[in-house]
Short mmCIF file of C-alpha atoms in Angstrom, two decimals:
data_model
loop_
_atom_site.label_atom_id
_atom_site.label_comp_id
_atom_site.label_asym_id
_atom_site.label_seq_id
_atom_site.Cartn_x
_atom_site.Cartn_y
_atom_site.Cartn_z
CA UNK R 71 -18.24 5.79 -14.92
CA UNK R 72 -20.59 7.78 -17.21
CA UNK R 73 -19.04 11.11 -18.36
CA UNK R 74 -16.12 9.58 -17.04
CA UNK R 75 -13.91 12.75 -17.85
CA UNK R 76 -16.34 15.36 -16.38
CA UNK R 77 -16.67 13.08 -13.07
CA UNK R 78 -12.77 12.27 -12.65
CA UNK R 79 -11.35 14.93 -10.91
CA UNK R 80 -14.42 14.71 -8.03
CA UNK R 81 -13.82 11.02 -7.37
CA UNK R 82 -12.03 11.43 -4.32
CA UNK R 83 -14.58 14.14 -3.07
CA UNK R 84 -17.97 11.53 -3.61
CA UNK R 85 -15.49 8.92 -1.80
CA UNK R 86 -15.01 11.15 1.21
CA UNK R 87 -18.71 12.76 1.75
CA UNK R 88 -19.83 9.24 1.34
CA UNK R 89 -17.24 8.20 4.17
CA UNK R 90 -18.04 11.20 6.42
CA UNK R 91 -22.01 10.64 6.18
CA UNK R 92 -21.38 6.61 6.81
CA UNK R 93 -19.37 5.46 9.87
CA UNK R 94 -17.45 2.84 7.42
CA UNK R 95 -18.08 1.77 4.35
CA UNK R 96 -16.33 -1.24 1.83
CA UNK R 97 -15.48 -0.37 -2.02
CA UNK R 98 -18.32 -2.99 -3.82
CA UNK R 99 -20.71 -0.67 -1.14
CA UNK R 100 -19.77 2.77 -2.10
CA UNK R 101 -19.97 1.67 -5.66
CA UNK R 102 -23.40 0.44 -5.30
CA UNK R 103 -24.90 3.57 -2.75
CA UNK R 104 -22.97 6.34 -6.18
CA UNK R 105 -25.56 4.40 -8.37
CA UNK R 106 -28.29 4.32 -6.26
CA UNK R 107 -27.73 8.22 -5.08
CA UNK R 108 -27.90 9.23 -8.67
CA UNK R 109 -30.23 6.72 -9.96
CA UNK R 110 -27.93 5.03 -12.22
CA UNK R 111 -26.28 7.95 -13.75
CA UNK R 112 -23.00 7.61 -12.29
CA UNK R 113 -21.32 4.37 -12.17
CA UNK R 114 -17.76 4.10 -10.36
CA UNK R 115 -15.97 1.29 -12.31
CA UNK R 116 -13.91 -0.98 -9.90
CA UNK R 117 -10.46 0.17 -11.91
CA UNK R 118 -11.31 3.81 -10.56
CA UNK R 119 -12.79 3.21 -7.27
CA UNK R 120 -9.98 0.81 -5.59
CA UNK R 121 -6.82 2.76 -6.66
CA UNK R 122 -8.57 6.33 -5.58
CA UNK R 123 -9.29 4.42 -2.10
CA UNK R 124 -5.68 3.01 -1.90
CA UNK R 125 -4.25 6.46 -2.73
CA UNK R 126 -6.52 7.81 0.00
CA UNK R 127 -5.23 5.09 2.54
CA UNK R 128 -1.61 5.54 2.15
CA UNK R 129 -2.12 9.70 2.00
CA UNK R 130 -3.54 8.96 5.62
CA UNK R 131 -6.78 9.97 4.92
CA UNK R 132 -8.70 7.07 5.28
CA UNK R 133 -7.95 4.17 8.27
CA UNK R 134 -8.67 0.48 7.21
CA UNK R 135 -10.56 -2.36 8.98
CA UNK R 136 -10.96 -5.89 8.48
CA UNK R 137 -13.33 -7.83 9.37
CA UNK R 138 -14.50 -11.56 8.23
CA UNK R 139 -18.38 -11.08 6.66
CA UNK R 140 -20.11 -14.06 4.40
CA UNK R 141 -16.83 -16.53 4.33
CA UNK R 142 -14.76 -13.77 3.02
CA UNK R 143 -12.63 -10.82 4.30
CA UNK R 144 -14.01 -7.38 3.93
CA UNK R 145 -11.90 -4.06 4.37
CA UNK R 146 -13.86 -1.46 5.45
CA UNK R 147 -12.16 2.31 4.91
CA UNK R 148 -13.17 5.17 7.42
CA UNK R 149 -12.34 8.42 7.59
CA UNK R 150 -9.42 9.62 9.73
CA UNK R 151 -9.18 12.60 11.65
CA UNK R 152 -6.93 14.46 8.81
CA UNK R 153 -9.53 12.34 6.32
CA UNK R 154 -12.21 14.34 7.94
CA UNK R 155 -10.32 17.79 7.48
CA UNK R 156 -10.10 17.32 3.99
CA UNK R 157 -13.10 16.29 3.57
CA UNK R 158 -14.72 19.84 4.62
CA UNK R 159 -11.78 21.09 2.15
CA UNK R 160 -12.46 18.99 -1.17
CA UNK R 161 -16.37 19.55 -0.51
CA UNK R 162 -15.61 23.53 -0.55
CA UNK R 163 -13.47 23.65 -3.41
CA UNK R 164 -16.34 21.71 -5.51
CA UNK R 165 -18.64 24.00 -4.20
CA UNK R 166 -17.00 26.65 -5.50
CA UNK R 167 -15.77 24.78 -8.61
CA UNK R 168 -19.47 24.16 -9.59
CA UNK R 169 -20.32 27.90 -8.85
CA UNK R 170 -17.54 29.07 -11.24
CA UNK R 171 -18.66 26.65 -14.05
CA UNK R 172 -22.32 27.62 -13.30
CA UNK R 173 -21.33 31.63 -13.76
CA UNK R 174 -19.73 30.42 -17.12
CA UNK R 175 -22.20 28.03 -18.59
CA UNK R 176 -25.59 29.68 -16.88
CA UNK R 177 -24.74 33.43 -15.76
CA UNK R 178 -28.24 34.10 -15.36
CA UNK R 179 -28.75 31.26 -12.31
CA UNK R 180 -25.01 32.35 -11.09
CA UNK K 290 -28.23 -15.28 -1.15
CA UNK K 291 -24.82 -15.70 -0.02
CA UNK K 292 -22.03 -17.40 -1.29
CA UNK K 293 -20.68 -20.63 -0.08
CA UNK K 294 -16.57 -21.03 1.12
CA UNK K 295 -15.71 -23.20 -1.88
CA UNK K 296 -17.13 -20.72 -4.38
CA UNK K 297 -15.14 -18.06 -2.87
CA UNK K 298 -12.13 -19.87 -2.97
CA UNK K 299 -12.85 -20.45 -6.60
CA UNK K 300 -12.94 -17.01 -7.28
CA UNK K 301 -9.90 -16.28 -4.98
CA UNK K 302 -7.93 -19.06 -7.14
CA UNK K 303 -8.87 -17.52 -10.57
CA UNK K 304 -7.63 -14.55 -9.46
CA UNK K 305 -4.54 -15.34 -8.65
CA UNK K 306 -4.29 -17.76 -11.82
CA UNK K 307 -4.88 -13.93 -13.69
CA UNK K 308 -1.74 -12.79 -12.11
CA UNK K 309 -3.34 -10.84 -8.93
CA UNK K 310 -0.77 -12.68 -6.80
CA UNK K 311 -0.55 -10.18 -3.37
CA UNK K 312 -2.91 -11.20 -0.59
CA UNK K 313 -4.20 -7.69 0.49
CA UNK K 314 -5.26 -7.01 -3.36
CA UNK K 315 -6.89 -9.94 -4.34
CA UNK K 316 -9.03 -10.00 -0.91
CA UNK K 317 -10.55 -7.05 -1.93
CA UNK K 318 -11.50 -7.96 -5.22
CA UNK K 319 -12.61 -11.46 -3.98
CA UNK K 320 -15.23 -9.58 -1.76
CA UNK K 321 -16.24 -7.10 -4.45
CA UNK K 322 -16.53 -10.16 -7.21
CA UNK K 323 -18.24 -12.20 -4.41
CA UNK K 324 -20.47 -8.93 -3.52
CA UNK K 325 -21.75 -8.65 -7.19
CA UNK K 326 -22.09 -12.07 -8.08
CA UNK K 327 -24.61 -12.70 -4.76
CA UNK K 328 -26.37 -9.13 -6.31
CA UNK K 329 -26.68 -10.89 -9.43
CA UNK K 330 -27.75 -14.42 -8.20
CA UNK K 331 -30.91 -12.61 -6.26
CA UNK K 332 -32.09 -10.57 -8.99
CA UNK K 333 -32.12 -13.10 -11.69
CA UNK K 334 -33.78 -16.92 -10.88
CA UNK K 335 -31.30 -18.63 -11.88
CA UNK K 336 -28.64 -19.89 -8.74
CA UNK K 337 -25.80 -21.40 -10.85
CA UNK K 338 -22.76 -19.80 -9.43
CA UNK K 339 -20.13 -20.52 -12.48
CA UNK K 340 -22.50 -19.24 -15.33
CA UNK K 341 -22.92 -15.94 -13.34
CA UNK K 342 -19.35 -15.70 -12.83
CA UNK K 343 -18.24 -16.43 -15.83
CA UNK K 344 -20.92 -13.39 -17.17
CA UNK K 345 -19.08 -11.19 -14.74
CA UNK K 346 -15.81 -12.21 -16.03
CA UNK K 347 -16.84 -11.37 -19.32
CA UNK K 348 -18.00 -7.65 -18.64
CA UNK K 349 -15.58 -6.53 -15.66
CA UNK K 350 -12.40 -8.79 -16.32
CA UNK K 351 -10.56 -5.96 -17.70
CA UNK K 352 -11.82 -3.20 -15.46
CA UNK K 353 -10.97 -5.40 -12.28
CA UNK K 354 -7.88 -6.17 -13.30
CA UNK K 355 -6.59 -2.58 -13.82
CA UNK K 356 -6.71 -2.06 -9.88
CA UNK K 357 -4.08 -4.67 -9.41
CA UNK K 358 -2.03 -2.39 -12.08
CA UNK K 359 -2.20 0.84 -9.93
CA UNK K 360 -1.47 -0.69 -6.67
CA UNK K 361 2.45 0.15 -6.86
CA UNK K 362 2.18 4.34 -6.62
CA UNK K 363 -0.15 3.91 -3.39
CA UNK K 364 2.42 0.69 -1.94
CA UNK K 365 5.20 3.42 -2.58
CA UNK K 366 3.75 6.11 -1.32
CA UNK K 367 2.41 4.37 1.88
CA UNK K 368 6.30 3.23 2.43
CA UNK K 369 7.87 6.39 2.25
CA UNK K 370 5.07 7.87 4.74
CA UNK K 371 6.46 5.03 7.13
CA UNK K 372 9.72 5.36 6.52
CA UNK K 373 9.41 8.82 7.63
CA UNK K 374 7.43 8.43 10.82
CA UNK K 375 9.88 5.99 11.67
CA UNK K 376 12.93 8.44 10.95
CA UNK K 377 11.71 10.98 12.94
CA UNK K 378 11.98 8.09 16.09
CA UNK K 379 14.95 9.36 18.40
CA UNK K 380 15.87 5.77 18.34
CA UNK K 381 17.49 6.56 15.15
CA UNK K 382 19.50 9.19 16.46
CA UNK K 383 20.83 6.62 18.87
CA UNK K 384 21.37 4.11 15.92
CA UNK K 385 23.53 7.04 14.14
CA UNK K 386 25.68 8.23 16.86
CA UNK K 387 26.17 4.28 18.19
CA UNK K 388 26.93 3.11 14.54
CA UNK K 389 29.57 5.95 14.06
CA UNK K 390 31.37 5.64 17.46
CA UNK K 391 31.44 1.96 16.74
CA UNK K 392 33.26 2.69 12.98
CA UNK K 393 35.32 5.12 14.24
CA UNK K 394 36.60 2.53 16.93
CA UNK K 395 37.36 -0.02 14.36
CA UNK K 396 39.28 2.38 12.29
CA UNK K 397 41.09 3.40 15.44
CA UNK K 398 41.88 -0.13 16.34
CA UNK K 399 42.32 -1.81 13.26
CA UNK K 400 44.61 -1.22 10.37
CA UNK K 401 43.12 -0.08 7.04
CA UNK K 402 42.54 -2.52 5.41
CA UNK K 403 40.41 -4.49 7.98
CA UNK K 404 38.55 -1.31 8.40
CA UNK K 405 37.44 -0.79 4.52
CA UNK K 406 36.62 -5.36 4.86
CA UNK K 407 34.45 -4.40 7.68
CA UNK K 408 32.49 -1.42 5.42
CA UNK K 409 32.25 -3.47 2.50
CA UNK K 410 30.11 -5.50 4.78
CA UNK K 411 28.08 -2.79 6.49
CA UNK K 412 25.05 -2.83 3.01
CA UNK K 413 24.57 -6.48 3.93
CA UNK K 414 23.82 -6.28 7.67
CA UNK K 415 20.85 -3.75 6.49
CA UNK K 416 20.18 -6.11 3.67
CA UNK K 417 20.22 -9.63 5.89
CA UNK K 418 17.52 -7.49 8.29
CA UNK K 419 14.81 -7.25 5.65
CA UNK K 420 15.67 -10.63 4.11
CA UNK K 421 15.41 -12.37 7.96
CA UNK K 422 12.10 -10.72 8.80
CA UNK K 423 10.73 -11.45 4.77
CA UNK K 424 11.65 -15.25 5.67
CA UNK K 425 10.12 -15.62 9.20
CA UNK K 426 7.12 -14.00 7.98
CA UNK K 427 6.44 -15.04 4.97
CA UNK K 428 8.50 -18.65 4.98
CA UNK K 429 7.98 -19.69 8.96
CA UNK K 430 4.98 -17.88 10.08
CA UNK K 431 3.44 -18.48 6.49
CA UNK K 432 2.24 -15.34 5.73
CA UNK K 433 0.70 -14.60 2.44
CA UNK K 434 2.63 -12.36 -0.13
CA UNK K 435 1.66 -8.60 0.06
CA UNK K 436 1.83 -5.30 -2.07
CA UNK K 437 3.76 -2.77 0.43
CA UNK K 438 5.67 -5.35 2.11
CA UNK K 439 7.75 -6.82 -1.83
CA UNK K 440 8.06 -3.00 -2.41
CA UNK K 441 10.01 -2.44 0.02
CA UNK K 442 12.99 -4.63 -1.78
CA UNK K 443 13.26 -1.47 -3.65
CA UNK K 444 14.66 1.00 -1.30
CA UNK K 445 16.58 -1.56 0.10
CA UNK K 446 18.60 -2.38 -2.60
CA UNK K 447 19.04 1.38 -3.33
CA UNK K 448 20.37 2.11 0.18
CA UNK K 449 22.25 -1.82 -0.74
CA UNK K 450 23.81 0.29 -3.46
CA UNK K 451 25.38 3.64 -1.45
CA UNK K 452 28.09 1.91 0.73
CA UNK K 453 29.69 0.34 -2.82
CA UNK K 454 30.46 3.93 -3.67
CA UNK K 455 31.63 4.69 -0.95
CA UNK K 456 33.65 1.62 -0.30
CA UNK K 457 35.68 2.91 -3.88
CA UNK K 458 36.53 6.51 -2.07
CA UNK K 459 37.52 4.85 0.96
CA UNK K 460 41.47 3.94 -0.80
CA UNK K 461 41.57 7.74 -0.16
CA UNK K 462 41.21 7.73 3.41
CA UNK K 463 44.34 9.41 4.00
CA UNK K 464 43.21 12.25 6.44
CA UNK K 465 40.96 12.72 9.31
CA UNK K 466 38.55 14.38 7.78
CA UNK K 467 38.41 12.15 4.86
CA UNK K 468 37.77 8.95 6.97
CA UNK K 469 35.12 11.07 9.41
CA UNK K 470 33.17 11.77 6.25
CA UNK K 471 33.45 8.18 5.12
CA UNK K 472 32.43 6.91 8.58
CA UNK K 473 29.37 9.59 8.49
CA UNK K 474 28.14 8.23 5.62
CA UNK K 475 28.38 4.69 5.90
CA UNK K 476 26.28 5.29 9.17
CA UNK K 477 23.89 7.05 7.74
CA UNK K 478 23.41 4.72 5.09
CA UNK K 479 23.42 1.62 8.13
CA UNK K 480 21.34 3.75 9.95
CA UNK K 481 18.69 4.02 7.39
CA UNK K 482 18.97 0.37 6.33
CA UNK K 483 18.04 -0.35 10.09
CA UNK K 484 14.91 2.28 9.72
CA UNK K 485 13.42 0.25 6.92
CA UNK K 486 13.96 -3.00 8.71
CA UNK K 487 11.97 -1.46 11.29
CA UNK K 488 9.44 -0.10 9.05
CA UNK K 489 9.52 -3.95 7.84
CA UNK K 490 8.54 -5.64 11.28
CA UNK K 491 6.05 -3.21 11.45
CA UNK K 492 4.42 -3.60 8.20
CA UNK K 493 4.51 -7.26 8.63
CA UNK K 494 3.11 -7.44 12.36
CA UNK K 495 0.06 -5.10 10.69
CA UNK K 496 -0.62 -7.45 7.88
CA UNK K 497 -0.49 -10.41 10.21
CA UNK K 498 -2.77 -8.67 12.54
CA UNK K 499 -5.20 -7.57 9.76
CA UNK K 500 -5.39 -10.98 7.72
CA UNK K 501 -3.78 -13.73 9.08
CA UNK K 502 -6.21 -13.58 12.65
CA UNK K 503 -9.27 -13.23 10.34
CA UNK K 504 -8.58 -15.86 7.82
#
């Protein structure tokens, strides 16, 4: 991931919008629609992406499903009802978060 | 372009060759390897599998491999949540109240000394559970080897641990009191040794349901 540091602590949040604008979605997919969403500028290594979507799993925020696709098994994560709480949650706190940093780094577009 | 079953198997195999040795791990990494290899086949002209892979290897090997690293804090975590659903059951109220009527009948029928043989056995009858349902699952019904399911060893043998202490305090049962605290205990301890074996079955019957039907 690019600016790995800065981008860290909103993994989880770009996980769940992701989730809650897609019906399902499988880690190599959400990996490829970050990069394509901000045209290369983010990319969410596979050591990041997989334990932040495990986490989410066993928190109960996001429901597994697998399904056999292209001789392989594919586990699809979705977001569960409490997965779908949160979600408004995280996306409100980085809302806010970004406002803050705005006011400190740009008061004049604050 | 899409990969064909003996190229995934190859990846599955070198995999588990790197040490990624629980089923529900390594599938997911076969699919994204798989995933990004096929990516990489149709954007380049060239359609030899093991030269791509072995590029992919090169630059992720390390990154991939860092997942299977971090699975134990989610396994852990995902026990304990199931552990608790399953405490909260009122089966395990039942369990409790059965387990200490049925100790405080031994101790009222048999001498001492019996009673204490019979509690120095109670951590293996919790212990024998999870070992029975690891071996028909993973021996007889041949079910691959997964994250949350070895964890769970762990609280086992803790729980495996409780009834040795107090197996030592039960020479002191000289009172009532005494012996009603060491017969609460113990079936607590049973009685939570009997939740994880449930949580067990479960876990198993969801991995078997998830993987072994698809694979």
């Amino acid at each position: 991931m690019s600016n790995s540091k800065l981008y860290k602590g909103s993994l989880t949040t770009i996980i769940l919008k992701l989730l809650n604008e897609n019906d399902k979605m499988y880690g190599y997919e959400i990996t490829q629609r970050v990069k394509e969403l901000t045209k290369g500028e983010l990319k969410i290594t596979e050591g990041a992406l997989y334990p932040a979507l495990h986490k989410l799993e066993a928190e109960g925020l996001l429901d597994v499903e697998v399904a056999k696709v292209d001789n392989r098994l594919r586990k699809y994560y979705k977001l569960t009802e409490t997965g779908t709480k949160e979600t408004v949650n995280k996306l409100e706190e980085l809302a806010e978060y970004i406002k803050t940093m705005q006011a400190l780094v740009n008061p004049k577009l604050a | 372009m899409k990969l064909t079953k003996e190229q995934i198997q190859f990846i599955d195999t070198y995999l588990e060759n790197s040490d990624v040795v629980f089923a529900d791990i390594r599938m997911e990494m076969v699919d994204h390897v798989a995933s990004d290899i096929e990516s990489r086949m149709q954007a380049s002209t060239t359609n030899d599998f093991y030269n791509v892979f072995k590029g992919y290897m090169v630059q992720n090997k390390a990154k991939l491999l860092k997942d299977n690293r971090q699975f134990l804090k989610s396994a852990d975590i995902k026990i304990w949540r199931a552990f608790l659903k399953e405490f909260l059951n009122p089966l395990t109220l039942l369990i409790f109240l059965a387990s200490f009527g049925g100790f405080y009948f031994l101790y009222s029928n048999f001498n001492i000394e019996t009673f204490r043989l019979i509690i120095s056995y109670v951590p293996l009858i919790g212990l024998s559970g999870f070992l029975l349902t690891y071996v028909v699952y993973h021996k007889v019904k041949n079910l691959k080897r997964f994250s949350v399911v070895e964890r769970l060893a762990m609280p086992f043998l803790v729980f495996y641990q409780i009834p040795n202490i107090i197996f030592n305090f039960s020479y002191q049962a000289k009172n009532l009191a005494t012996v009603l605290w060491i017969l609460g205990i113990v079936s607590i301890v049973l009685t939570l040794m009997l939740v994880l074996v449930r949580v067990s079955i479960k876990l198993f019957k969801s991995y078997e349901k998830q993987y072994k039907t698809l694979a």
